[in-house]
Amino acid sequence: MTRETSRPTLAEIDLGSLRFNFRSSRDFIGSGVKYMAVVKADAYGHGAVECSRALEAEGVDWLGVALVEEAVELRDAGCRLPVLCLGGAWEGQEETILKRSITPAIFTLSQAERLHAAAERRGESLAVHIKIDTGMGRVGVRHDRVPEFAERLVKLSRLTVEGLMTHFAAADDLAETDFTQMQTRRFWESVETFRKVGIEPEYLDLANSPAAVAHPATRSNMVRLGGILYGLGGDVLPGSAPRPKLRPVLSLKTRIAQIKSVPEGETLGYSRAFKTKRDSTIATIPIGYADGLCRGLSNVGEVIVRGRRAPIVGRISMDWTIVDVTDVGGAAEGDPVTIIGRDGGEEILAEDVARMTETISYEVTCSIGRRIPRNYKGGP
Ligand SMILES: *Cc1c(COP(=O)(O)O)cnc(C)c1O
């Protein structure tokens, strides 16, 4: 599948593993709830269209995106599943939302009024979900303002409230279970408030991946799963809680562009940040921070060559990274290099890379840039 004419730096996406993770999560969480696959940010860097197709074939009920633009991409690709736009609706996007059958999760009255007006102009009605802020403090109708909001919303006759949702701030941390429970309580109080004005939504959803796995009481009638579908459970699921079996979906690979023998005492790369401590075999690989290989991995990260770990030495630059392959033995130009993934007995997970740069695995895969082609295997 590799295109001979392009740089050999690519991300391999194993759709079979994606489907495995969904089945495994569903077995763990249970079949009594609906499943929303969150495919925002190009499916956390894995490719939204291909992942959505694979997950649709596996039986997910909803897709979740952050932007209306992302929902449009799915519709343009022929996706027919319901799509919830978690990022609301910006002014001017009302027509697109109506025409492309996108369901917005809204959190301000002005969004509601604009959507209502657009629906009226078209002689249509529109299903919306309402995002309630129960303690995340980000977007969402604050839980203590729900009564006014519900009373004004109910007058917008062209809008049907199909869902109420909230989002947890710390479901990944069992030390914060009290806070998660408080958010859950506030959510159900808000649901009650909506019921009092005659709004009885079909979907009542709270749980992201860590909540759905570690806090069964939050599963309600739909869960919104992102990370665990991509096998990124390791650093966002509470360590001690039981969890579904997950497989990594993404591998990041390239090949050695050049090998050099460098004597002891020479410096390598920008700012001369690394000095050889011995006569060394040095490989340069065609990937840099412009591809999403975090510059913070300079002199810290590792890659796998011929089944052995080799350290990244010197500063990662925009397009190139230098690796010390002295201990690999026999490394040659053209050799495959694994940045994320498995080679022989060695494996580097996105969460390993994340730990080295003090972030989470989600950011690692989301950062893999557009210059890197995604090669898919195991599709429907
Ligand atoms: C991103 C997101 C999710 C998915 O979270 P994961 O931890 O990846 O499962 C769920 N709900 C909302 C509102 C989100 O923004």
Tab-separated table of C-alpha atoms and ligand atoms in Angstrom:
chain	number	residue	atom	x	y	z
A	1	MET	CA	0.000	0.000	0.000
A	2	THR	CA	2.974	2.318	0.516
A	3	ARG	CA	3.178	4.840	-2.275
A	4	GLU	CA	6.707	4.497	-3.625
A	5	THR	CA	6.776	8.101	-4.729
A	6	SER	CA	6.189	9.672	-1.338
A	7	ARG	CA	8.159	10.125	1.850
A	8	PRO	CA	7.876	6.871	3.801
A	9	THR	CA	6.531	8.566	6.934
A	10	LEU	CA	3.011	7.345	7.556
A	11	ALA	CA	0.421	6.442	10.129
A	12	GLU	CA	-1.055	2.960	9.908
A	13	ILE	CA	-4.606	2.778	11.168
A	14	ASP	CA	-5.838	-0.688	12.054
A	15	LEU	CA	-9.607	-0.497	11.641
A	16	GLY	CA	-9.837	-4.093	12.844
A	17	SER	CA	-8.462	-2.949	16.202
A	18	LEU	CA	-10.854	0.007	16.227
A	19	ARG	CA	-13.759	-2.390	15.727
A	20	PHE	CA	-12.338	-4.731	18.351
A	21	ASN	CA	-12.195	-1.851	20.848
A	22	PHE	CA	-15.804	-0.931	20.179
A	23	ARG	CA	-17.001	-4.525	20.636
A	24	SER	CA	-14.863	-4.921	23.721
A	25	SER	CA	-16.194	-1.666	25.222
A	26	ARG	CA	-19.768	-2.636	24.414
A	27	ASP	CA	-19.293	-6.046	26.040
A	28	PHE	CA	-17.907	-4.297	29.109
A	29	ILE	CA	-20.469	-1.482	29.357
A	30	GLY	CA	-23.471	-3.474	28.217
A	31	SER	CA	-26.009	-3.403	25.414
A	32	GLY	CA	-28.678	-1.486	27.347
A	33	VAL	CA	-27.342	1.889	26.232
A	34	LYS	CA	-26.837	3.675	22.915
A	35	TYR	CA	-23.289	4.284	21.738
A	36	MET	CA	-21.972	7.548	20.401
A	37	ALA	CA	-18.534	7.297	18.815
A	38	VAL	CA	-16.746	10.607	19.252
A	39	VAL	CA	-14.814	11.258	16.030
A	40	LYS	CA	-13.939	14.927	16.547
A	41	ALA	CA	-10.514	16.230	15.542
A	42	ASP	CA	-10.378	13.761	12.652
A	43	ALA	CA	-11.110	10.901	15.047
A	44	TYR	CA	-8.295	11.952	17.391
A	45	GLY	CA	-5.972	11.941	14.388
A	46	HIS	CA	-7.059	8.517	13.122
A	47	GLY	CA	-9.224	9.750	10.213
A	48	ALA	CA	-12.874	10.592	10.869
A	49	VAL	CA	-14.407	9.288	7.657
A	50	GLU	CA	-12.733	5.876	7.669
A	51	CYS	CA	-13.195	5.377	11.403
A	52	SER	CA	-16.854	6.393	11.191
A	53	ARG	CA	-17.475	3.911	8.391
A	54	ALA	CA	-15.840	1.102	10.336
A	55	LEU	CA	-17.749	1.968	13.507
A	56	GLU	CA	-21.011	2.293	11.623
A	57	ALA	CA	-20.476	-1.223	10.263
A	58	GLU	CA	-19.924	-2.363	13.840
A	59	GLY	CA	-23.217	-0.868	14.998
A	60	VAL	CA	-22.584	2.488	16.686
A	61	ASP	CA	-25.754	4.571	17.023
A	62	TRP	CA	-24.384	8.124	16.872
A	63	LEU	CA	-21.296	10.023	15.846
A	64	GLY	CA	-20.013	12.996	17.823
A	65	VAL	CA	-17.918	15.831	16.390
A	66	ALA	CA	-16.787	19.209	17.698
A	67	LEU	CA	-17.421	21.383	14.650
A	68	VAL	CA	-20.205	21.741	12.122
A	69	GLU	CA	-17.434	21.538	9.504
A	70	GLU	CA	-16.531	18.088	10.801
A	71	ALA	CA	-20.151	16.981	10.578
A	72	VAL	CA	-20.297	18.235	6.988
A	73	GLU	CA	-17.197	16.201	6.132
A	74	LEU	CA	-18.993	13.070	7.347
A	75	ARG	CA	-22.155	13.908	5.414
A	76	ASP	CA	-20.111	14.628	2.251
A	77	ALA	CA	-18.543	11.183	2.641
A	78	GLY	CA	-22.012	9.637	2.613
A	79	CYS	CA	-22.393	8.979	6.319
A	80	ARG	CA	-26.058	8.648	7.296
A	81	LEU	CA	-25.788	8.110	11.053
A	82	PRO	CA	-27.083	10.830	13.356
A	83	VAL	CA	-24.260	13.290	14.076
A	84	LEU	CA	-24.157	15.383	17.236
A	85	CYS	CA	-22.112	18.563	17.003
A	86	LEU	CA	-20.725	18.930	20.531
A	87	GLY	CA	-19.378	22.401	19.814
A	88	GLY	CA	-22.759	24.025	19.317
A	89	ALA	CA	-23.670	26.216	16.375
A	90	TRP	CA	-21.877	29.386	15.360
A	91	GLU	CA	-23.858	32.216	13.850
A	92	GLY	CA	-24.271	31.578	10.140
A	93	GLN	CA	-24.195	27.770	10.431
A	94	GLU	CA	-27.961	27.376	10.899
A	95	GLU	CA	-28.775	26.625	7.262
A	96	THR	CA	-26.008	24.021	7.021
A	97	ILE	CA	-27.229	22.342	10.191
A	98	LEU	CA	-30.752	22.093	8.823
A	99	LYS	CA	-29.815	21.096	5.289
A	100	ARG	CA	-27.286	18.457	6.299
A	101	SER	CA	-29.301	16.913	9.141
A	102	ILE	CA	-26.778	17.799	11.822
A	103	THR	CA	-27.862	17.802	15.460
A	104	PRO	CA	-26.309	20.638	17.445
A	105	ALA	CA	-25.617	20.432	21.172
A	106	ILE	CA	-26.472	23.989	22.155
A	107	PHE	CA	-25.790	25.941	25.346
A	108	THR	CA	-26.973	29.549	24.829
A	109	LEU	CA	-30.382	31.024	24.215
A	110	SER	CA	-29.098	32.990	21.222
A	111	GLN	CA	-28.041	29.740	19.536
A	112	ALA	CA	-31.524	28.393	20.200
A	113	GLU	CA	-33.205	31.530	18.836
A	114	ARG	CA	-31.130	31.620	15.654
A	115	LEU	CA	-31.761	27.934	14.979
A	116	HIS	CA	-35.446	28.399	15.681
A	117	ALA	CA	-35.621	31.321	13.251
A	118	ALA	CA	-33.782	29.379	10.545
A	119	ALA	CA	-36.074	26.390	11.016
A	120	GLU	CA	-39.108	28.661	10.780
A	121	ARG	CA	-37.815	30.216	7.548
A	122	ARG	CA	-37.535	26.744	6.057
A	123	GLY	CA	-40.841	25.567	7.490
A	124	GLU	CA	-39.057	22.775	9.339
A	125	SER	CA	-38.386	21.701	12.887
A	126	LEU	CA	-35.001	20.839	14.326
A	127	ALA	CA	-33.862	18.382	16.980
A	128	VAL	CA	-31.327	19.823	19.385
A	129	HIS	CA	-29.459	18.548	22.421
A	130	ILE	CA	-28.793	20.835	25.378
A	131	LYS	CA	-25.405	20.879	27.048
A	132	ILE	CA	-25.602	21.457	30.787
A	133	ASP	CA	-22.610	22.632	32.795
A	134	THR	CA	-22.758	20.649	36.012
A	135	GLY	CA	-19.227	21.469	37.101
A	136	MET	CA	-16.906	21.322	34.096
A	137	GLY	CA	-17.050	25.107	33.881
A	138	ARG	CA	-16.581	25.146	30.130
A	139	VAL	CA	-19.528	25.557	27.742
A	140	GLY	CA	-23.006	24.512	28.835
A	141	VAL	CA	-26.016	26.064	30.520
A	142	ARG	CA	-24.968	26.394	34.145
A	143	HIS	CA	-26.955	23.941	36.271
A	144	ASP	CA	-28.250	26.805	38.444
A	145	ARG	CA	-29.598	28.633	35.376
A	146	VAL	CA	-31.447	25.684	33.903
A	147	PRO	CA	-34.924	26.775	35.140
A	148	GLU	CA	-34.888	30.105	33.195
A	149	PHE	CA	-33.292	28.466	30.178
A	150	ALA	CA	-35.871	25.676	30.033
A	151	GLU	CA	-38.774	28.103	30.339
A	152	ARG	CA	-37.561	30.225	27.447
A	153	LEU	CA	-36.567	27.264	25.312
A	154	VAL	CA	-39.961	25.638	25.554
A	155	LYS	CA	-41.461	28.632	23.704
A	156	LEU	CA	-39.303	27.968	20.627
A	157	SER	CA	-41.796	25.679	18.977
A	158	ARG	CA	-39.599	24.707	16.012
A	159	LEU	CA	-36.979	23.139	18.292
A	160	THR	CA	-37.381	19.664	19.724
A	161	VAL	CA	-35.163	18.867	22.675
A	162	GLU	CA	-34.037	15.374	21.783
A	163	GLY	CA	-31.221	15.163	24.311
A	164	LEU	CA	-29.785	16.576	27.500
A	165	MET	CA	-26.116	16.047	28.178
A	166	THR	CA	-23.313	16.992	30.499
A	167	HIS	CA	-19.588	16.375	30.568
A	168	PHE	CA	-17.423	15.286	33.495
A	169	ALA	CA	-14.401	17.206	34.673
A	170	ALA	CA	-12.581	14.406	36.465
A	171	ALA	CA	-14.161	11.037	35.744
A	172	ASP	CA	-10.669	9.653	35.129
A	173	ASP	CA	-9.668	10.249	38.751
A	174	LEU	CA	-11.238	8.013	41.379
A	175	ALA	CA	-10.078	10.441	44.083
A	176	GLU	CA	-12.627	12.836	42.521
A	177	THR	CA	-15.532	10.415	42.657
A	178	ASP	CA	-17.465	12.736	44.983
A	179	PHE	CA	-17.247	15.481	42.376
A	180	THR	CA	-18.344	13.120	39.609
A	181	GLN	CA	-21.309	12.092	41.758
A	182	MET	CA	-22.174	15.726	42.420
A	183	GLN	CA	-22.108	16.451	38.682
A	184	THR	CA	-24.359	13.438	38.142
A	185	ARG	CA	-26.822	14.702	40.784
A	186	ARG	CA	-26.923	18.155	39.240
A	187	PHE	CA	-27.574	16.605	35.849
A	188	TRP	CA	-30.601	14.647	37.057
A	189	GLU	CA	-31.944	17.741	38.819
A	190	SER	CA	-31.681	19.566	35.500
A	191	VAL	CA	-33.498	16.735	33.733
A	192	GLU	CA	-36.280	17.095	36.302
A	193	THR	CA	-36.473	20.834	35.655
A	194	PHE	CA	-36.901	20.246	31.926
A	195	ARG	CA	-39.604	17.663	32.639
A	196	LYS	CA	-41.520	20.215	34.693
A	197	VAL	CA	-41.864	22.485	31.659
A	198	GLY	CA	-42.959	19.534	29.559
A	199	ILE	CA	-39.669	18.634	27.889
A	200	GLU	CA	-39.000	14.887	27.969
A	201	PRO	CA	-35.844	14.202	25.912
A	202	GLU	CA	-35.035	10.820	24.447
A	203	TYR	CA	-31.277	10.902	25.166
A	204	LEU	CA	-29.872	11.658	28.598
A	205	ASP	CA	-26.127	11.278	28.414
A	206	LEU	CA	-23.228	12.059	30.697
A	207	ALA	CA	-20.430	9.556	30.236
A	208	ASN	CA	-17.187	9.921	28.304
A	209	SER	CA	-14.761	6.975	28.169
A	210	PRO	CA	-13.508	7.084	31.774
A	211	ALA	CA	-16.999	7.632	33.191
A	212	ALA	CA	-18.558	4.864	31.091
A	213	VAL	CA	-15.854	2.433	32.212
A	214	ALA	CA	-15.259	3.414	35.836
A	215	HIS	CA	-18.567	4.980	36.942
A	216	PRO	CA	-21.372	2.635	35.868
A	217	ALA	CA	-24.025	4.874	37.458
A	218	THR	CA	-23.317	7.526	34.803
A	219	ARG	CA	-24.100	5.340	31.774
A	220	SER	CA	-27.747	6.423	31.632
A	221	ASN	CA	-29.136	5.646	28.171
A	222	MET	CA	-26.195	6.710	25.994
A	223	VAL	CA	-22.416	6.881	26.404
A	224	ARG	CA	-20.095	9.073	24.342
A	225	LEU	CA	-16.867	7.176	23.713
A	226	GLY	CA	-13.765	8.657	22.190
A	227	GLY	CA	-10.414	7.602	23.606
A	228	ILE	CA	-11.080	3.961	24.379
A	229	LEU	CA	-12.256	3.301	20.820
A	230	TYR	CA	-8.792	4.322	19.659
A	231	GLY	CA	-7.182	2.134	22.303
A	232	LEU	CA	-6.031	5.186	24.246
A	233	GLY	CA	-7.242	3.927	27.601
A	234	GLY	CA	-3.922	3.707	29.359
A	235	ASP	CA	-3.575	7.224	30.650
A	236	VAL	CA	-7.229	8.327	30.822
A	237	LEU	CA	-8.807	5.368	32.589
A	238	PRO	CA	-8.386	5.156	36.360
A	239	GLY	CA	-5.526	2.757	36.985
A	240	SER	CA	-7.247	0.588	39.556
A	241	ALA	CA	-10.677	0.168	37.933
A	242	PRO	CA	-11.533	-2.875	35.801
A	243	ARG	CA	-11.506	-2.010	32.123
A	244	PRO	CA	-12.233	-3.499	28.723
A	245	LYS	CA	-9.392	-5.044	26.724
A	246	LEU	CA	-8.158	-2.472	24.231
A	247	ARG	CA	-5.768	-2.536	21.299
A	248	PRO	CA	-3.794	0.413	19.949
A	249	VAL	CA	-5.198	1.487	16.578
A	250	LEU	CA	-2.522	3.845	15.306
A	251	SER	CA	1.128	3.180	14.505
A	252	LEU	CA	3.509	5.859	13.300
A	253	LYS	CA	6.317	4.683	11.058
A	254	THR	CA	9.066	5.898	8.804
A	255	ARG	CA	12.386	4.734	7.368
A	256	ILE	CA	15.985	5.756	7.883
A	257	ALA	CA	16.946	8.418	5.339
A	258	GLN	CA	20.684	8.441	6.037
A	259	ILE	CA	23.227	6.691	8.233
A	260	LYS	CA	26.508	8.241	9.315
A	261	SER	CA	29.471	7.251	11.406
A	262	VAL	CA	30.138	10.152	13.760
A	263	PRO	CA	33.266	10.252	15.920
A	264	GLU	CA	33.147	10.852	19.669
A	265	GLY	CA	32.839	14.489	20.734
A	266	GLU	CA	30.874	15.935	17.793
A	267	THR	CA	27.604	17.778	18.202
A	268	LEU	CA	24.381	17.026	16.374
A	269	GLY	CA	21.494	19.255	15.318
A	270	TYR	CA	20.236	22.711	16.263
A	271	SER	CA	21.740	24.419	19.301
A	272	ARG	CA	24.285	21.589	19.379
A	273	ALA	CA	22.085	20.052	22.050
A	274	PHE	CA	23.687	16.600	21.863
A	275	LYS	CA	27.353	15.624	21.865
A	276	THR	CA	28.429	12.090	20.979
A	277	LYS	CA	30.038	10.350	23.942
A	278	ARG	CA	31.548	7.639	21.780
A	279	ASP	CA	32.103	6.827	18.136
A	280	SER	CA	28.481	6.545	17.047
A	281	THR	CA	26.220	5.338	14.281
A	282	ILE	CA	23.692	8.083	13.695
A	283	ALA	CA	20.488	7.776	11.655
A	284	THR	CA	18.339	10.631	10.441
A	285	ILE	CA	14.630	9.983	10.003
A	286	PRO	CA	12.219	12.062	7.923
A	287	ILE	CA	9.787	13.274	10.562
A	288	GLY	CA	9.817	16.424	12.656
A	289	TYR	CA	7.706	18.683	14.765
A	290	ALA	CA	5.818	19.889	11.681
A	291	ASP	CA	4.486	16.333	11.505
A	292	GLY	CA	3.439	16.391	15.142
A	293	LEU	CA	6.521	14.769	16.640
A	294	CYS	CA	6.674	16.935	19.730
A	295	ARG	CA	9.893	18.938	20.022
A	296	GLY	CA	9.768	18.146	23.711
A	297	LEU	CA	10.980	14.649	22.807
A	298	SER	CA	14.379	16.117	21.881
A	299	ASN	CA	17.084	14.154	23.697
A	300	VAL	CA	14.277	12.310	25.549
A	301	GLY	CA	12.220	10.184	23.176
A	302	GLU	CA	12.921	6.791	21.672
A	303	VAL	CA	12.082	4.943	18.478
A	304	ILE	CA	12.348	1.267	17.545
A	305	VAL	CA	14.759	0.075	14.845
A	306	ARG	CA	15.249	-3.634	14.073
A	307	GLY	CA	13.276	-4.527	17.188
A	308	ARG	CA	15.511	-2.449	19.474
A	309	ARG	CA	14.949	0.888	21.167
A	310	ALA	CA	17.122	3.736	19.960
A	311	PRO	CA	17.231	7.198	21.569
A	312	ILE	CA	16.304	10.434	19.829
A	313	VAL	CA	19.366	12.634	20.118
A	314	GLY	CA	19.606	16.407	19.768
A	315	ARG	CA	16.777	18.772	18.936
A	316	ILE	CA	13.886	17.527	16.857
A	317	SER	CA	13.668	19.918	13.908
A	318	MET	CA	10.757	20.750	11.626
A	319	ASP	CA	11.271	17.901	9.166
A	320	TRP	CA	14.038	15.731	10.606
A	321	THR	CA	14.911	13.819	13.739
A	322	ILE	CA	18.268	12.308	14.651
A	323	VAL	CA	18.498	8.881	16.272
A	324	ASP	CA	21.462	7.116	17.832
A	325	VAL	CA	21.459	3.596	16.381
A	326	THR	CA	24.914	2.611	17.614
A	327	ASP	CA	23.488	-0.147	19.815
A	328	VAL	CA	21.032	-1.428	17.236
A	329	GLY	CA	23.675	-3.190	15.226
A	330	GLY	CA	23.533	-3.299	11.451
A	331	ALA	CA	21.059	-0.419	11.039
A	332	ALA	CA	20.945	0.595	7.394
A	333	GLU	CA	19.466	3.308	5.221
A	334	GLY	CA	15.872	2.397	4.381
A	335	ASP	CA	15.318	0.420	7.583
A	336	PRO	CA	11.821	0.756	9.014
A	337	VAL	CA	11.573	2.933	12.127
A	338	THR	CA	8.652	2.715	14.554
A	339	ILE	CA	7.839	5.893	16.452
A	340	ILE	CA	4.531	4.653	17.845
A	341	GLY	CA	3.701	0.970	17.584
A	342	ARG	CA	5.311	-2.431	17.842
A	343	ASP	CA	8.398	-3.892	16.190
A	344	GLY	CA	9.573	-7.288	17.367
A	345	GLY	CA	9.452	-7.470	21.144
A	346	GLU	CA	9.404	-3.711	21.639
A	347	GLU	CA	6.358	-1.467	21.729
A	348	ILE	CA	5.954	2.284	22.167
A	349	LEU	CA	2.422	3.409	22.996
A	350	ALA	CA	1.028	6.894	22.439
A	351	GLU	CA	0.737	7.131	26.218
A	352	ASP	CA	4.486	6.409	26.572
A	353	VAL	CA	5.234	9.300	24.244
A	354	ALA	CA	2.730	11.432	26.158
A	355	ARG	CA	4.356	10.710	29.498
A	356	MET	CA	7.717	11.930	28.202
A	357	THR	CA	6.243	15.272	27.202
A	358	GLU	CA	3.840	15.668	30.130
A	359	THR	CA	0.676	15.406	28.106
A	360	ILE	CA	-1.944	12.744	27.406
A	361	SER	CA	-2.131	10.192	24.615
A	362	TYR	CA	-5.051	12.092	22.999
A	363	GLU	CA	-2.812	15.060	22.260
A	364	VAL	CA	-0.131	12.797	20.803
A	365	THR	CA	-2.410	11.233	18.180
A	366	CYS	CA	-4.347	14.472	17.509
A	367	SER	CA	-1.065	16.226	16.746
A	368	ILE	CA	-0.018	13.894	13.932
A	369	GLY	CA	-0.134	16.327	11.057
A	370	ARG	CA	-1.756	16.454	7.676
A	371	ARG	CA	1.572	15.790	5.966
A	372	ILE	CA	1.405	12.231	7.232
A	373	PRO	CA	-0.735	9.929	5.090
A	374	ARG	CA	-3.003	7.508	6.924
A	375	ASN	CA	-2.855	3.959	5.587
A	376	TYR	CA	-5.876	1.893	6.561
A	377	LYS	CA	-6.146	-1.823	7.047
A	378	GLY	CA	-8.924	-4.068	8.239
A	379	GLY	CA	-11.763	-1.865	6.994
A	380	PRO	CA	-15.377	-2.970	6.545
B	1	LIG	C1	-14.491	14.614	23.570
B	1	LIG	C2	-15.742	14.393	24.269
B	1	LIG	C3	-16.142	13.092	24.635
B	1	LIG	C4	-15.246	11.879	24.461
B	1	LIG	O1	-14.327	11.813	25.526
B	1	LIG	P1	-13.337	10.561	25.667
B	1	LIG	O2	-12.599	10.764	26.928
B	1	LIG	O3	-12.430	10.600	24.487
B	1	LIG	O4	-14.194	9.346	25.679
B	1	LIG	C5	-17.383	12.940	25.191
B	1	LIG	N1	-18.199	13.991	25.391
B	1	LIG	C6	-17.844	15.248	25.083
B	1	LIG	C7	-18.773	16.372	25.346
B	1	LIG	C8	-16.601	15.499	24.533
B	1	LIG	O5	-16.233	16.757	24.242
